[in-house]
Every structure is written in C-alpha cells, then in structure tokens.
C-alpha cells in the first residue's frame, strides 16, 4: 500500500523564515516499522500560480490532488513497497513525502508519472532514513497542542456549540500534589477557577471562561505546557460542555 487510510491523516501549519507551511501527515507514522521503509523520497511539484502565501489556488489545487491520486494508484498497481506519509505545501511547491522500502521498483512508475504530467517540472529528492520526515513533517510538541485544541473545538462546534459564546474550559493537569498546588496558585492569580484537586489521583482541574477561539485557547495551552514543563508535571488538555 502506498498511501494510508484517510481517517489516519491530519493537518497543521507552521511558519518559517521563508513563509508558512501547511502539513498533512499520517497520524500513525511513529508506529510503522521504520526498518521496512529505510529511504525517503520527496516528490517536489512546483505550483504554477501560487498565491501570496505560496499555496495553490482552488483550480490548481484540484489538479495537484488528482496528480497525487494518480501517482498513488500507479504505485499501488505495481505493489511498490512505499508509503505516502506526508504532504507539504509551501513557498510555491507541493511535496509528497514517501518512505520507501526499495528505490528500484519505486523509480520507474514515478518516472512514467512525471512524463505523463510534463506540464510540471517535477523533481524527486532522495534521502536515507527518516530524518526529513520527523524534522519537517511530524508535528512538534507545540504543533500537537494546536492539533488537539483544534480537534476539541471542531467536536464542540459539530455538537452544536456556539463558538462566540463563553465556554467554561476545564484544563487538566497531572503530577505530584505539591507541584499541582503551585500550578493552582499561579492559575488562580490569572483568573482561573478551581474545579477539582485530587491528591490520590494526582490530578488538578482548573477552569477559565473563553469563547471557542482557537488562537486564544492555543495561547493558554502553550502557556500551560511550558509552565508544566518547568514544574515537572503534565498538561493533559482540556474539555468543555456544549453551549448552544
């Protein structure tokens, strides 16, 4: 199989000195036996008419999706030992990031696919190992915070929450009681409300009223993550009831 099921994919973005990057990635990539796919092949497609952020407009975006689908189908037909695990869009290019078991069966179908789409001057960059994937595709700790916050916000909105109304966001922390008490005190000073402190379970729940604004919530999550790291405790995310 050259591409993993859609339900195991997610997206996020990050910024570099050269501009924003949109990343699609397979969420179970860290569970794959890396020894079976020891090589990385980046199929780099230049975007013909990128917008100011370096991304394709809608019509060209569909062309690129169709090209990707065709490449994956070609590789599947020939049972090439490879997996499409990442997709990067940035600076006027689309990169398809494959982990490959053997380059010999991989190169011919990719070459034929490139010839069939010669309107694009596509290139392939080959690397050993998984370093590129984990450095440029796999989310950092901070990116995971954004992904998890977005998932909770999306679930609440799908359940009927009005994103503009205040929600009581309950943030969960785990660790030693004495350190949790320090976190409680710091958050009380910031206007948080104590919901629960369980010494036996090593759990603290603190609440703050916020709209379902991903940017605002993400700022809180990053702050909690950094403070927990300094204290030696764990930030375990947040939840909220539906507010319609």
Short mmCIF file of C-alpha atoms in Angstrom, two decimals:
data_model
loop_
_atom_site.label_atom_id
_atom_site.label_comp_id
_atom_site.label_asym_id
_atom_site.label_seq_id
_atom_site.Cartn_x
_atom_site.Cartn_y
_atom_site.Cartn_z
CA UNK A 1 0.00 0.00 0.00
CA UNK A 2 1.45 3.37 -0.98
CA UNK A 3 -0.96 5.58 0.90
CA UNK A 4 -2.52 5.15 4.34
CA UNK A 5 -6.28 5.45 5.03
CA UNK A 6 -7.73 8.97 5.08
CA UNK A 7 -9.04 8.65 8.65
CA UNK A 8 -5.44 8.37 9.85
CA UNK A 9 -4.47 11.74 8.37
CA UNK A 10 -4.46 15.17 9.96
CA UNK A 11 -3.14 18.63 9.13
CA UNK A 12 -1.41 21.52 10.82
CA UNK A 13 0.72 24.50 9.85
CA UNK A 14 3.88 26.22 10.98
CA UNK A 15 5.87 29.27 9.97
CA UNK A 16 9.44 29.51 8.73
CA UNK A 17 11.61 32.46 7.70
CA UNK A 18 10.54 31.72 4.13
CA UNK A 19 6.81 31.74 4.91
CA UNK A 20 4.03 29.43 6.10
CA UNK A 21 3.98 25.66 5.62
CA UNK A 22 0.82 23.52 5.52
CA UNK A 23 1.46 19.92 6.51
CA UNK A 24 -0.64 16.83 6.01
CA UNK A 25 0.64 13.76 7.85
CA UNK A 26 -0.26 10.19 8.68
CA UNK A 27 -1.00 10.16 12.40
CA UNK A 28 0.26 6.60 12.95
CA UNK A 29 3.62 7.13 11.24
CA UNK A 30 5.51 6.73 14.50
CA UNK A 31 4.14 3.16 14.80
CA UNK A 32 5.42 1.99 11.42
CA UNK A 33 8.39 -0.38 11.34
CA UNK A 34 10.99 2.06 10.04
CA UNK A 35 13.34 -0.74 9.03
CA UNK A 36 10.88 -1.79 6.29
CA UNK A 37 10.99 1.67 4.69
CA UNK A 38 14.56 2.93 5.20
CA UNK A 39 14.56 5.56 2.44
CA UNK A 40 12.78 8.90 1.99
CA UNK A 41 11.70 10.17 -1.43
CA UNK A 42 10.31 13.68 -1.77
CA UNK A 43 8.32 14.22 -4.96
CA UNK A 44 8.55 18.00 -5.42
CA UNK A 45 5.94 19.63 -7.68
CA UNK A 46 6.27 23.37 -8.46
CA UNK A 47 2.98 25.26 -8.17
CA UNK A 48 2.37 27.22 -11.37
CA UNK A 49 0.38 30.10 -9.92
CA UNK A 50 0.95 30.29 -6.17
CA UNK A 51 -0.87 32.88 -4.10
CA UNK A 52 0.89 35.32 -1.80
CA UNK A 53 1.39 32.58 0.81
CA UNK A 54 2.90 30.19 -1.71
CA UNK A 55 -0.20 27.96 -1.89
CA UNK A 56 -2.19 26.90 -4.99
CA UNK A 57 -5.48 28.49 -5.90
CA UNK A 58 -8.55 26.27 -5.91
CA UNK A 59 -8.42 25.08 -9.54
CA UNK A 60 -4.74 24.19 -9.43
CA UNK A 61 -5.15 22.62 -6.00
CA UNK A 62 -7.56 20.13 -7.57
CA UNK A 63 -5.05 19.39 -10.33
CA UNK A 64 -2.40 18.63 -7.71
CA UNK A 65 -4.77 16.36 -5.78
CA UNK A 66 -5.56 14.48 -8.99
CA UNK A 67 -1.84 14.10 -9.74
CA UNK A 68 -1.23 12.74 -6.26
CA UNK A 69 -4.11 10.26 -6.57
CA UNK A 70 -2.75 9.05 -9.91
CA UNK A 71 0.76 8.56 -8.55
CA UNK A 72 -0.51 6.60 -5.56
CA UNK A 73 -2.66 4.44 -7.84
CA UNK A 74 0.29 3.74 -10.15
CA UNK A 75 2.48 2.71 -7.22
CA UNK A 76 -0.27 0.51 -5.79
CA UNK A 77 -0.84 -1.25 -9.12
CA UNK A 78 2.83 -2.23 -9.21
CA UNK A 79 2.87 -3.12 -5.50
CA UNK A 80 5.80 -0.81 -4.84
CA UNK A 81 6.97 -1.06 -1.21
CA UNK A 82 6.41 2.53 -0.14
CA UNK A 83 4.10 4.67 1.97
CA UNK A 84 2.93 8.23 1.38
CA UNK A 85 3.20 9.66 4.90
CA UNK A 86 3.44 13.41 4.41
CA UNK A 87 2.35 16.30 2.23
CA UNK A 88 3.98 19.74 2.43
CA UNK A 89 2.75 22.89 0.72
CA UNK A 90 4.99 25.92 0.99
CA UNK A 91 6.83 28.57 -0.98
CA UNK A 92 5.23 27.70 -4.29
CA UNK A 93 5.78 23.94 -4.14
CA UNK A 94 3.87 20.80 -3.18
CA UNK A 95 5.97 17.98 -1.73
CA UNK A 96 4.78 14.40 -1.42
CA UNK A 97 6.88 12.62 1.19
CA UNK A 98 7.22 8.86 0.75
CA UNK A 99 9.08 6.37 2.90
CA UNK A 100 10.39 3.71 0.53
CA UNK A 101 11.45 0.11 1.03
CA UNK A 102 13.42 -0.18 -2.22
CA UNK A 103 14.22 2.51 -4.80
CA UNK A 104 14.49 0.09 -7.73
CA UNK A 105 10.74 -0.64 -8.07
CA UNK A 106 9.86 2.93 -6.95
CA UNK A 107 11.71 4.93 -9.61
CA UNK A 108 10.19 3.54 -12.87
CA UNK A 109 6.49 4.26 -12.11
CA UNK A 110 7.39 7.66 -10.70
CA UNK A 111 9.36 8.42 -13.87
CA UNK A 112 6.42 7.42 -16.08
CA UNK A 113 4.05 9.51 -13.97
CA UNK A 114 6.35 12.52 -14.31
CA UNK A 115 6.41 12.08 -18.10
CA UNK A 116 2.60 11.95 -18.19
CA UNK A 117 2.48 15.26 -16.29
CA UNK A 118 5.26 17.06 -18.12
CA UNK A 119 3.49 20.41 -17.79
CA UNK A 120 5.02 20.40 -14.30
CA UNK A 121 8.81 20.33 -13.87
CA UNK A 122 8.63 17.82 -11.04
CA UNK A 123 11.76 16.69 -9.22
CA UNK A 124 12.50 13.85 -6.80
CA UNK A 125 14.87 14.25 -3.86
CA UNK A 126 16.11 11.02 -2.27
CA UNK A 127 17.39 10.67 1.30
CA UNK A 128 18.43 7.88 3.62
CA UNK A 129 16.45 7.33 6.82
CA UNK A 130 13.55 9.10 8.46
CA UNK A 131 15.27 12.32 9.50
CA UNK A 132 13.48 14.53 6.97
CA UNK A 133 10.09 13.12 7.90
CA UNK A 134 10.49 13.69 11.63
CA UNK A 135 12.13 17.10 11.20
CA UNK A 136 9.75 18.58 8.62
CA UNK A 137 6.53 16.54 8.63
CA UNK A 138 5.92 15.02 12.05
CA UNK A 139 4.41 17.59 14.48
CA UNK A 140 6.49 19.11 17.25
CA UNK A 141 5.12 19.18 20.80
CA UNK A 142 3.75 22.67 20.17
CA UNK A 143 2.13 21.62 16.89
CA UNK A 144 0.48 18.68 18.66
CA UNK A 145 -1.04 21.15 21.12
CA UNK A 146 -2.56 23.08 18.21
CA UNK A 147 -3.86 19.88 16.61
CA UNK A 148 -5.50 18.66 19.83
CA UNK A 149 -7.02 22.09 20.58
CA UNK A 150 -8.44 22.25 17.06
CA UNK A 151 -9.96 18.77 17.38
CA UNK A 152 -11.77 19.69 20.62
CA UNK A 153 -13.04 22.96 19.15
CA UNK A 154 -14.25 21.19 15.99
CA UNK A 155 -16.00 18.47 18.02
CA UNK A 156 -17.79 21.05 20.16
CA UNK A 157 -18.92 23.03 17.13
CA UNK A 158 -20.13 19.86 15.40
CA UNK A 159 -22.07 19.03 18.59
CA UNK A 160 -23.86 22.38 18.35
CA UNK A 161 -21.74 24.78 20.40
CA UNK A 162 -21.89 28.46 19.50
CA UNK A 163 -18.20 29.41 19.13
CA UNK A 164 -18.89 33.06 20.01
CA UNK A 165 -20.44 32.29 23.39
CA UNK A 166 -18.30 31.88 26.54
CA UNK A 167 -17.50 28.27 27.42
CA UNK A 168 -16.14 27.02 30.72
CA UNK A 169 -12.92 25.39 29.52
CA UNK A 170 -11.64 22.84 32.03
CA UNK A 171 -7.87 22.34 31.80
CA UNK A 172 -6.42 19.15 33.32
CA UNK A 173 -3.01 18.75 34.97
CA UNK A 174 -1.39 15.64 36.44
CA UNK A 175 1.52 15.15 38.79
CA UNK A 176 2.76 15.48 42.36
CA UNK A 177 0.31 17.26 44.69
CA UNK A 178 2.80 19.87 45.88
CA UNK A 179 3.59 20.88 42.32
CA UNK A 180 -0.07 20.85 41.35
CA UNK A 181 -0.70 23.27 44.22
CA UNK A 182 1.85 25.62 42.70
CA UNK A 183 0.04 25.40 39.38
CA UNK A 184 -3.29 26.02 41.08
CA UNK A 185 -1.96 29.15 42.77
CA UNK A 186 -0.47 30.50 39.53
CA UNK A 187 -3.70 29.98 37.62
CA UNK A 188 -5.87 31.43 40.38
CA UNK A 189 -3.80 34.60 40.04
CA UNK A 190 -4.72 34.62 36.34
CA UNK A 191 -8.45 34.39 37.00
CA UNK A 192 -8.92 30.65 36.77
CA UNK A 193 -11.41 28.76 38.96
CA UNK A 194 -10.62 25.56 40.84
CA UNK A 195 -12.87 22.68 39.72
CA UNK A 196 -11.17 19.74 41.39
CA UNK A 197 -7.96 18.73 43.15
CA UNK A 198 -7.42 15.02 43.75
CA UNK A 199 -4.26 14.22 45.68
CA UNK A 200 -4.87 10.47 45.37
CA UNK A 201 -5.20 10.66 41.59
CA UNK A 202 -2.58 13.37 41.18
CA UNK A 203 -5.00 15.48 39.16
CA UNK A 204 -5.90 19.16 39.07
CA UNK A 205 -8.73 20.69 37.03
CA UNK A 206 -8.87 24.45 36.55
CA UNK A 207 -11.44 26.36 34.51
CA UNK A 208 -11.48 29.59 32.55
CA UNK A 209 -14.30 31.15 30.55
CA UNK A 210 -13.38 31.67 26.89
CA UNK A 211 -15.14 31.61 23.51
CA UNK A 212 -14.19 28.79 21.16
CA UNK A 213 -11.43 30.89 19.65
CA UNK A 214 -8.64 28.52 18.62
CA UNK A 215 -5.96 31.21 18.78
CA UNK A 216 -6.88 32.23 22.32
CA UNK A 217 -7.15 28.64 23.52
CA UNK A 218 -3.86 27.68 21.90
CA UNK A 219 -2.11 30.51 23.75
CA UNK A 220 -3.41 29.08 27.02
CA UNK A 221 -2.32 25.57 26.08
CA UNK A 222 1.21 26.68 25.20
CA UNK A 223 1.43 28.61 28.47
CA UNK A 224 0.24 25.55 30.43
CA UNK A 225 2.61 23.24 28.59
CA UNK A 226 5.60 25.47 29.30
CA UNK A 227 4.67 26.01 32.95
CA UNK A 228 4.11 22.27 33.46
CA UNK A 229 7.49 21.52 31.93
CA UNK A 230 9.12 23.93 34.39
CA UNK A 231 7.26 22.40 37.34
CA UNK A 232 7.77 18.79 36.31
CA UNK A 233 4.07 17.95 35.89
CA UNK A 234 1.91 17.02 32.89
CA UNK A 235 -0.58 19.16 30.97
CA UNK A 236 -3.38 16.81 29.88
CA UNK A 237 -5.51 19.03 27.65
CA UNK A 238 -8.98 20.49 28.14
CA UNK A 239 -12.65 19.90 27.62
CA UNK A 240 -15.91 21.82 27.82
CA UNK A 241 -19.66 21.28 27.75
CA UNK A 242 -21.67 22.23 24.66
CA UNK A 243 -23.02 25.80 24.80
CA UNK A 244 -25.68 26.42 22.16
#
